[in-house]
Coordinates of C-alpha atoms in Angstrom, one line a residue:
X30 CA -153.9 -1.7 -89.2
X31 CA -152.3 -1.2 -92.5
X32 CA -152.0 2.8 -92.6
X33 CA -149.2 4.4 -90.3
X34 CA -150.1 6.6 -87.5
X35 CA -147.9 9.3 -87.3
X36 CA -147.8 10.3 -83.5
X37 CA -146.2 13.7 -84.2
X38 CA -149.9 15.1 -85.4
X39 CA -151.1 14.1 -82.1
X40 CA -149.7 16.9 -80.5
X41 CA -150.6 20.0 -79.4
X42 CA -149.1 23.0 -76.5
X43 CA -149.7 22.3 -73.5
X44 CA -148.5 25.1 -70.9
X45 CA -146.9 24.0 -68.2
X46 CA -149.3 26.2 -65.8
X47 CA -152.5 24.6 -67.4
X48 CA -151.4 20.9 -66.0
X49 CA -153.8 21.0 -62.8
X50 CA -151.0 20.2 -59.9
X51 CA -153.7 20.1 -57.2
X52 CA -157.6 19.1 -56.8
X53 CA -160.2 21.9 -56.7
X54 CA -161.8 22.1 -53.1
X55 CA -165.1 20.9 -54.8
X56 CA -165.1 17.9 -56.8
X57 CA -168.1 18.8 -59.1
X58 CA -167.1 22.3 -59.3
X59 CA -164.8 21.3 -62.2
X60 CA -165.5 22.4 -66.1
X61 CA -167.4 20.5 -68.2
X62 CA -166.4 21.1 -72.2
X63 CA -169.5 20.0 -74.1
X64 CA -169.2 18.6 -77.6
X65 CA -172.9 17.1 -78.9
X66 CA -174.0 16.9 -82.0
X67 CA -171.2 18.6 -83.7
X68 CA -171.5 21.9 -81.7
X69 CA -169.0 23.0 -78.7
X70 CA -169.8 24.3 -75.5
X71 CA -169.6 24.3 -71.8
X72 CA -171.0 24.4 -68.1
X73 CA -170.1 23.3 -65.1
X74 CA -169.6 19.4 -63.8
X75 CA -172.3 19.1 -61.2
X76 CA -174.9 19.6 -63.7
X77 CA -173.6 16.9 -66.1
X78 CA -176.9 14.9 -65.9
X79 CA -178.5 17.5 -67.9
X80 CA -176.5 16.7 -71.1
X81 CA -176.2 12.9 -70.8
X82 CA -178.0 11.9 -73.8
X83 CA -181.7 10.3 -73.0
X84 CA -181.8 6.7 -71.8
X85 CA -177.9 5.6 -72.3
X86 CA -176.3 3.4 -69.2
X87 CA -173.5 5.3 -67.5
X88 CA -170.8 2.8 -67.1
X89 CA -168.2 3.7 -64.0
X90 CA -164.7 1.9 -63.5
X91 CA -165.0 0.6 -59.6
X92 CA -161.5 0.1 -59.1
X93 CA -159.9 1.9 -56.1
X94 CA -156.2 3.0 -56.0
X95 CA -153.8 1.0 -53.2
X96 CA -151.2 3.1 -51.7
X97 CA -148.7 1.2 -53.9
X98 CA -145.1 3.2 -53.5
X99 CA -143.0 2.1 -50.7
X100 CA -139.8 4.2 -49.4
X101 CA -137.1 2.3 -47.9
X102 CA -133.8 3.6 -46.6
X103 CA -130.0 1.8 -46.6
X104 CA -128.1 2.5 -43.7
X105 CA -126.2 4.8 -46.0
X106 CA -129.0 7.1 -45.8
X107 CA -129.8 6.5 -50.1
X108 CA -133.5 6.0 -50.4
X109 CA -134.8 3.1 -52.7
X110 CA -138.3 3.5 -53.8
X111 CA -140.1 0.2 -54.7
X112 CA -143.7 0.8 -56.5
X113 CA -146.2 -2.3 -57.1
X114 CA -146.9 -2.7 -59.8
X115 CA -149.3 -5.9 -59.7
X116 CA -149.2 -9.1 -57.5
X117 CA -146.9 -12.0 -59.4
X118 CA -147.1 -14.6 -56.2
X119 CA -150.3 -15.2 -55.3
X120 CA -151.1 -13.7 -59.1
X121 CA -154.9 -12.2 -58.0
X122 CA -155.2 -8.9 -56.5
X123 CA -157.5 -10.6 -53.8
X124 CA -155.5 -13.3 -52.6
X125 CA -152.6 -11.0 -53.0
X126 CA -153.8 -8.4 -50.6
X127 CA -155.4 -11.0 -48.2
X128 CA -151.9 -12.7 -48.2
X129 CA -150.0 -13.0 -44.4
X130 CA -145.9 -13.5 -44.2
X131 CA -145.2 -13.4 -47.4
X132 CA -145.7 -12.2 -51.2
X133 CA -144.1 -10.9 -54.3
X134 CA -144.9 -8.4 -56.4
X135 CA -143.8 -7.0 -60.1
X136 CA -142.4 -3.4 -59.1
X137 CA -140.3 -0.6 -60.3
X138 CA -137.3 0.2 -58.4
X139 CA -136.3 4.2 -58.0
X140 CA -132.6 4.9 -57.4
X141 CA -131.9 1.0 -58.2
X142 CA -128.4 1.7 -58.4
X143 CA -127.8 2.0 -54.7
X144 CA -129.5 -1.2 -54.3
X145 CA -126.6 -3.5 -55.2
X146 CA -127.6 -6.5 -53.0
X147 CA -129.1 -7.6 -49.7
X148 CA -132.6 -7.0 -47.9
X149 CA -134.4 -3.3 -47.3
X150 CA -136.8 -3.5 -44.3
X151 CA -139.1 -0.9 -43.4
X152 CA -139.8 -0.9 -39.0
X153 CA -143.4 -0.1 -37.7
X154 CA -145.2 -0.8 -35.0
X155 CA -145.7 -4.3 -34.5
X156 CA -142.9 -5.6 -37.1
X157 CA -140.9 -5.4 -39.8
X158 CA -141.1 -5.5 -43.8
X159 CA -138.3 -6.3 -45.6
X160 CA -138.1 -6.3 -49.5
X161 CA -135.4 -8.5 -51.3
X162 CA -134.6 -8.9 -54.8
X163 CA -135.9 -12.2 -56.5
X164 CA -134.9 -11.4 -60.3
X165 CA -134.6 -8.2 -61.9
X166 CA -136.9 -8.1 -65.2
X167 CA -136.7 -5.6 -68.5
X168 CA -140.3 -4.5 -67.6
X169 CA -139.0 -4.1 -63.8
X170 CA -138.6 -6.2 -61.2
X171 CA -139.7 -9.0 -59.2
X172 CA -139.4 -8.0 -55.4
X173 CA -140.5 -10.5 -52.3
X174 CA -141.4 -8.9 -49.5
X175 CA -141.8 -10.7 -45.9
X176 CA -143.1 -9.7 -42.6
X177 CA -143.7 -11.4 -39.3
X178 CA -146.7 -9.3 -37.8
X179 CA -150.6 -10.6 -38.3
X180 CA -150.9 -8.0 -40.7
X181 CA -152.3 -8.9 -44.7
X182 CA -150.2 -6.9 -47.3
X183 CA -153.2 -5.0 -48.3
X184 CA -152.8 -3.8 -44.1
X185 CA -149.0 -2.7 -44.4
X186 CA -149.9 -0.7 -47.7
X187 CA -152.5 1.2 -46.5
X188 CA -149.9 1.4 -43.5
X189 CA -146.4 2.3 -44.9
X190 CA -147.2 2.8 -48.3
X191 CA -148.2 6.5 -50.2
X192 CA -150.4 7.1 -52.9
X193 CA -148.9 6.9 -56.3
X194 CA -149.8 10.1 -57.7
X195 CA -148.9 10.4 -62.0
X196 CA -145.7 11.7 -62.5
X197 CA -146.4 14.8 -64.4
X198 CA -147.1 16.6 -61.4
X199 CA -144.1 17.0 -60.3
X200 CA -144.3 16.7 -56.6
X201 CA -144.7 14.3 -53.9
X202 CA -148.3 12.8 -53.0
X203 CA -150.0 14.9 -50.0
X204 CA -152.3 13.7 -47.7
X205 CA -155.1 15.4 -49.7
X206 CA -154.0 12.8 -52.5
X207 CA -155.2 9.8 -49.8
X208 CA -158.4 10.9 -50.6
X209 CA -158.6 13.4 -53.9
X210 CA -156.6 10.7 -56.0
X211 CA -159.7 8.1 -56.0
X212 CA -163.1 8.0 -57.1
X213 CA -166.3 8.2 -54.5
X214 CA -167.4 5.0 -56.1
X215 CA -164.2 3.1 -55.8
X216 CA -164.6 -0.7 -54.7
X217 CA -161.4 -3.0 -55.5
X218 CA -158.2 -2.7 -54.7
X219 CA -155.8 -2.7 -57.5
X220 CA -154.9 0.3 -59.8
X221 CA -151.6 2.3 -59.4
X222 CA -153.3 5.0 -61.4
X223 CA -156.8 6.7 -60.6
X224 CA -159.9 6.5 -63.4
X225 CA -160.1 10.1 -63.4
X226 CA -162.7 10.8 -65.2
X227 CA -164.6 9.9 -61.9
X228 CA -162.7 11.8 -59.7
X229 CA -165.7 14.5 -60.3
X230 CA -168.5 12.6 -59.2
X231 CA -169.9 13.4 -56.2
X232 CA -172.8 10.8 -53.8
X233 CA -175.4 13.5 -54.6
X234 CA -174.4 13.5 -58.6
X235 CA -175.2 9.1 -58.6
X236 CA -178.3 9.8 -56.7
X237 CA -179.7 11.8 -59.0
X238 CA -178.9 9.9 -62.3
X239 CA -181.4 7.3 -61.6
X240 CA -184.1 10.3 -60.6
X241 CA -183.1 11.6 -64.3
X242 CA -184.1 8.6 -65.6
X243 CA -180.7 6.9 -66.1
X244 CA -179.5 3.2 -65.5
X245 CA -175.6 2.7 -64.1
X246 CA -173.2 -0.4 -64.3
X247 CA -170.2 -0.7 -62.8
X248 CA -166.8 -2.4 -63.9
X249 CA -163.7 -3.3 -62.9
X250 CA -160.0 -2.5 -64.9
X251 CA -156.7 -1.9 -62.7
X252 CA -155.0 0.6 -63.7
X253 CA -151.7 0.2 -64.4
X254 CA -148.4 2.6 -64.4
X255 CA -148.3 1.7 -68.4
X256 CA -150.4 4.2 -68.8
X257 CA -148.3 7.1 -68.4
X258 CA -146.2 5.8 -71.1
X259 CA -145.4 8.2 -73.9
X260 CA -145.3 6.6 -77.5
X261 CA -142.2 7.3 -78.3
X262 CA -142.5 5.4 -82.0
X263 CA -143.2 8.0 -85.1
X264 CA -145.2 5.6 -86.1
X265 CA -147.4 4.5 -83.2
X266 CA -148.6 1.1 -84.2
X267 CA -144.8 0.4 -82.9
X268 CA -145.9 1.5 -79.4
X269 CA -146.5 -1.7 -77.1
X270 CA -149.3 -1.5 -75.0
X271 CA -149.6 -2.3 -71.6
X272 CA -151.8 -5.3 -69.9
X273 CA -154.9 -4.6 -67.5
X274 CA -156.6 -7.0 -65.9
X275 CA -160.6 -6.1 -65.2
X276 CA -163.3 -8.5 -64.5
X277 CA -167.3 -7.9 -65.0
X278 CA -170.3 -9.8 -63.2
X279 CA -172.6 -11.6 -65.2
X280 CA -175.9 -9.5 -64.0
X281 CA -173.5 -6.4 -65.3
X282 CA -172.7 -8.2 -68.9
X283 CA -176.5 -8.7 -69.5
X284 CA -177.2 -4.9 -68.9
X285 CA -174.6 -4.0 -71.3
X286 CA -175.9 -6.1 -73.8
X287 CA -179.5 -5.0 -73.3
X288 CA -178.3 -1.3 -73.7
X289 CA -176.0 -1.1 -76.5
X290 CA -178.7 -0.1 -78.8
X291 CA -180.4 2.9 -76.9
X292 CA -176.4 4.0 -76.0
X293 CA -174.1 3.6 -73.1
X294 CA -171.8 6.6 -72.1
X295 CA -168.6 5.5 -70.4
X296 CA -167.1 6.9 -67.6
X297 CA -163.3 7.4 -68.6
X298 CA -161.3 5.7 -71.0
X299 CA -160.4 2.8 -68.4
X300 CA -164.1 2.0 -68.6
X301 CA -163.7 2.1 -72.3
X302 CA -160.9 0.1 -72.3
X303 CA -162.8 -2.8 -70.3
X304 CA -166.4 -2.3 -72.6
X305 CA -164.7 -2.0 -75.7
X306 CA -162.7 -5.5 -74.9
X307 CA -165.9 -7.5 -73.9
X308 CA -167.3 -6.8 -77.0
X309 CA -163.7 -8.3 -78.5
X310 CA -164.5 -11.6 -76.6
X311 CA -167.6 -12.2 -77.3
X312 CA -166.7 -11.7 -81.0
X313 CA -164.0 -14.5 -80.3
X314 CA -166.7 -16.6 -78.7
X315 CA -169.3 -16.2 -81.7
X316 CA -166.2 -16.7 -84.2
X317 CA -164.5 -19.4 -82.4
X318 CA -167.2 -21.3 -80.4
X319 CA -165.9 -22.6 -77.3
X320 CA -162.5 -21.1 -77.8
X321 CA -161.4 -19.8 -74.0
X322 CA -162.4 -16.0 -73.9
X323 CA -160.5 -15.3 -71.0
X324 CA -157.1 -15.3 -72.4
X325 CA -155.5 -11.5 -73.3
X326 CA -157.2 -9.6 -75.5
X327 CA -154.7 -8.7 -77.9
X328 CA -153.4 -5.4 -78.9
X329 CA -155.1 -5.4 -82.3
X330 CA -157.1 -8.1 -81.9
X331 CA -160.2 -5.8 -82.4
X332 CA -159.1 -4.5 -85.8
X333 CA -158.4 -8.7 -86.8
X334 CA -161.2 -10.9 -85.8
X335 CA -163.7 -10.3 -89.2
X336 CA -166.7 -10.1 -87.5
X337 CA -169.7 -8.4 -89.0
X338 CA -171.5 -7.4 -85.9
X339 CA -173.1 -3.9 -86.3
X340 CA -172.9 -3.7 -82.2
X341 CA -171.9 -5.3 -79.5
X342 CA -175.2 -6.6 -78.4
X343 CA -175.2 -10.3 -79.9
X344 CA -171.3 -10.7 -78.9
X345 CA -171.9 -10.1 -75.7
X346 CA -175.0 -11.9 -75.6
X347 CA -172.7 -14.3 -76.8
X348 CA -170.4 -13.9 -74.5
X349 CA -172.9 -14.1 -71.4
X350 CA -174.2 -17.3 -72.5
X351 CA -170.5 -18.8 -72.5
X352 CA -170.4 -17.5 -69.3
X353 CA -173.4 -19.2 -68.2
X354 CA -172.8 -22.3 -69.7
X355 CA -170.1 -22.9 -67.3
X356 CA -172.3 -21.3 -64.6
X357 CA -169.7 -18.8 -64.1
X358 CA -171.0 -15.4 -62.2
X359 CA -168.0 -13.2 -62.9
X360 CA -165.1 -12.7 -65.3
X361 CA -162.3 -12.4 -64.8
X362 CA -159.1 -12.0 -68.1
X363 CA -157.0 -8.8 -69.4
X364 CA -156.7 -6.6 -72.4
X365 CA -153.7 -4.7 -73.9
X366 CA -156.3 -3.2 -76.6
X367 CA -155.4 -0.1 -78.2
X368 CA -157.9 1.7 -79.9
X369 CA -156.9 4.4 -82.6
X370 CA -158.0 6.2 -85.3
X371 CA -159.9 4.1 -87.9
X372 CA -160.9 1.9 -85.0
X373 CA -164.7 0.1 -85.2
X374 CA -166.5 1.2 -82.1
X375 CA -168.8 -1.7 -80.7
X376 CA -170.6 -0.6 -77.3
X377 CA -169.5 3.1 -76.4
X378 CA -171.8 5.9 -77.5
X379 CA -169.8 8.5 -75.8
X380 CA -167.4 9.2 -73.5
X381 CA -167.0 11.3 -70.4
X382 CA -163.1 12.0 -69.5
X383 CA -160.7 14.4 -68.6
X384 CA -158.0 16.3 -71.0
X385 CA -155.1 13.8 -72.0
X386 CA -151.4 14.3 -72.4
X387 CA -150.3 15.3 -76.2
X388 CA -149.0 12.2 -78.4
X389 CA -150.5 9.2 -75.7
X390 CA -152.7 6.8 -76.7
X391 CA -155.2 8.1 -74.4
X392 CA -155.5 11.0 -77.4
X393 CA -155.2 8.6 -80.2
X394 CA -158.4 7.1 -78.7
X395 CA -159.9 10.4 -78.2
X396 CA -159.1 11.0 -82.3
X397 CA -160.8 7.6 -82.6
X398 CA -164.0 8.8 -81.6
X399 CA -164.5 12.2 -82.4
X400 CA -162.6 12.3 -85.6
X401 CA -160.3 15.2 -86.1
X402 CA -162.7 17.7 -84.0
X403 CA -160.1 16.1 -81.3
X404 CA -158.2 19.6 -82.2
X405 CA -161.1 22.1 -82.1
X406 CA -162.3 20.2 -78.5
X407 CA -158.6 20.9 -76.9
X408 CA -158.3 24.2 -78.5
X409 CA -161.2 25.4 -77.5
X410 CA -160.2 23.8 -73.6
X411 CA -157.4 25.4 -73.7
X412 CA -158.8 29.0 -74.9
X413 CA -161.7 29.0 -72.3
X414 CA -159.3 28.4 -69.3
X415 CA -159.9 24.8 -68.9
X416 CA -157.4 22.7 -66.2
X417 CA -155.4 19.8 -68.1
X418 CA -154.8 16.4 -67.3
X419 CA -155.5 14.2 -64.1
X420 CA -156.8 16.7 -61.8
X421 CA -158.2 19.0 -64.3
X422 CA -161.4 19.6 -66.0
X423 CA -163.6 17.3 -67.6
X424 CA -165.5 16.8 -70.8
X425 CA -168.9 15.0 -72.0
X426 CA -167.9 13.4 -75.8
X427 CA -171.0 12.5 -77.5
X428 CA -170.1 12.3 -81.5

């Protein structure tokens, strides 16, 4: 990454009317933008089988959004938000949720001023939850919480805690947002943050992919609160990208690898964030022999490791056979990948996703794949009446 990316020409006007605040009543009814083979159009969601390119592997991110903020009052009456971030004791989101008495969590604390010292506690029926302060953290902080009841913590989320809606919305999560806010699909509880790129599919839209002759694999990446995060730098190779942790099942990495040449269309940039980082370890595997591939994948790791691969398939062929060697059947590891203009694509053909914020690196990796047509695509969105952002309109990326 020797050239600077200036952030400022990632940027474009966004009204604030065109943010969608709310879901439309039909999930597929949303916009589909079209941009294939050079040429822009559109049509309506539902009928997105119809332009999926012939025999690629649709790739879904199964993760499923936990009710993660929690609103505690002092007896002052100030109230003191705490949102999960991920688990820090037990460290795995399954353990963590399965947990009983006691747990603790990396969070970020709203209105953390009023909370000098001392315990919070939450009543309900059956107990109590109180939240205490173990060490406060630049990134956040590290909150244990402790109950008494029978309960798991993954019980007293779905419980006490509210959906964690993004924060350009502007408005507290609704009970439509219990529901609206995750994906049909969704499996594994973990993200703060939806993959909404998937909020549009409906039961009926999977069912008919496979009559349409197309093959699906599913993944799993967490989505954390990191990726709201503006990039503040000018130059955005400054920015510091966030960790996710994902895991993919061995069956799943052999059907990657067997479809990379005939094309694989992912389902929102969470889903490319995961593929696009597989691809990264097996490299590291082929490169490195039986160095560990489940470490971090490292920011610009992808840009670094001198591979020659023309695809992904022999890396994670590669990376399947490490698996296998150890008779593992899933992994599990983390990427803080950041993909950008200039970046060498290894697995994803194209991309299905919704409209991003201006100057995030959800648009820098938009740029990285359809060039600079990234402008005519969001001009012409925002021209035809298309919804922005998180509960807005889609598009169907196929440079």
């Amino acid at each position: 990454m020797d050239k600077a990316i200036d952030i400022s020409e990632f940027d474009y006007p966004l009204p604030d009317e065109r943010i969608a605040r709310f879901p439309l009543d039909d999930r597929a009814g949303s916009k589909l933008l079209l941009y294939r083979d050079g040429t822009i159009g559109e049509s309506v969601f539902r009928n997105v089988a119809e332009y999926l390119p012939e025999g690629t592997l649709v790739v879904f991110n199964n993760t499923k959004v936990i009710r993660a903020r929690l609103l505690f009052h002092k007896a002052t009456g100030a109230r003191i938000e705490i949102f999960c971030l991920e688990p820090h004791e037990p460290a795995d989101y399954e353990r963590a949720f399965a947990v009983t008495g006691s747990c603790t969590w990396h969070c970020i604390v709203g209105n953390s001023k009023k909370w000098k010292e001392g315990a919070l506690a939450i009543e309900y029926d059956g107990g109590t939850l109180s939240a205490e302060r173990v060490t406060g953290q630049s990134a956040g902080d590290i909150i244990r919480f402790r109950w008494s009841s029978g309960h798991t913590f993954g019980q007293l989320l779905e419980l006490l805690g509210r959906t964690p809606i993004p924060p350009y919305l502007c408005r507290e999560s609704e009970e439509i947002d219990t529901v609206r806010y995750q994906t049909v699909y969704s499996k594994w509880e973990g993200s703060v943050a939806a993959p909404t790129a998937g909020l549009h599919f409906t039961p009926e839209i999977l069912a008919e992919l496979p009559l349409k002759g197309f093959d699906t694999a599913e993944v799993t990446l967490h989505v954390g609160a990191g990726t709201f995060l503006p990039v503040k730098e000018k130059d955005a190779r400054d920015h510091r990208m966030h960790t996710e942790f994902f895991q993919v099942d061995l069956a799943t990495l052999d059907k990657l690898a067997a479809s990379v040449k005939s094309g694989i269309i992912a389902v929102g940039t969470t889903s490319v964030r995961t593929l696009e980082s597989l691809a990264v370890l097996g490299e590291r595997v082929i490169l490195h022999g039986d160095a560990e591939p489940e470490r971090v994948v490292g920011q610009w790791e992808a840009y670094t490791n001198g591979t020659t691969e023309e695809n992904a398939a022999a890396p994670l062929a590669a990376l399947a056979g490490w698996m296998r060697s150890r008779q593992m059947t899933q992994l599990h590891a983390a990427t803080e990948i950041m993909i950008t203009p200039g970046y060498r694509w290894r697995t994803v053909r194209g991309l299905i996703t919704n409209f991003h914020q201006p100057q995030s690196t959800l648009l820098l990796l938009i740029s990285a794949l359809v060039g600079e047509r990234w402008r005519e695509i969001y001009s012409y969105a925002l021209g035809h009446g298309f919804r922005f952002l998180s509960y807005g309109d889609s598009s169907l990326l196929v440079p």
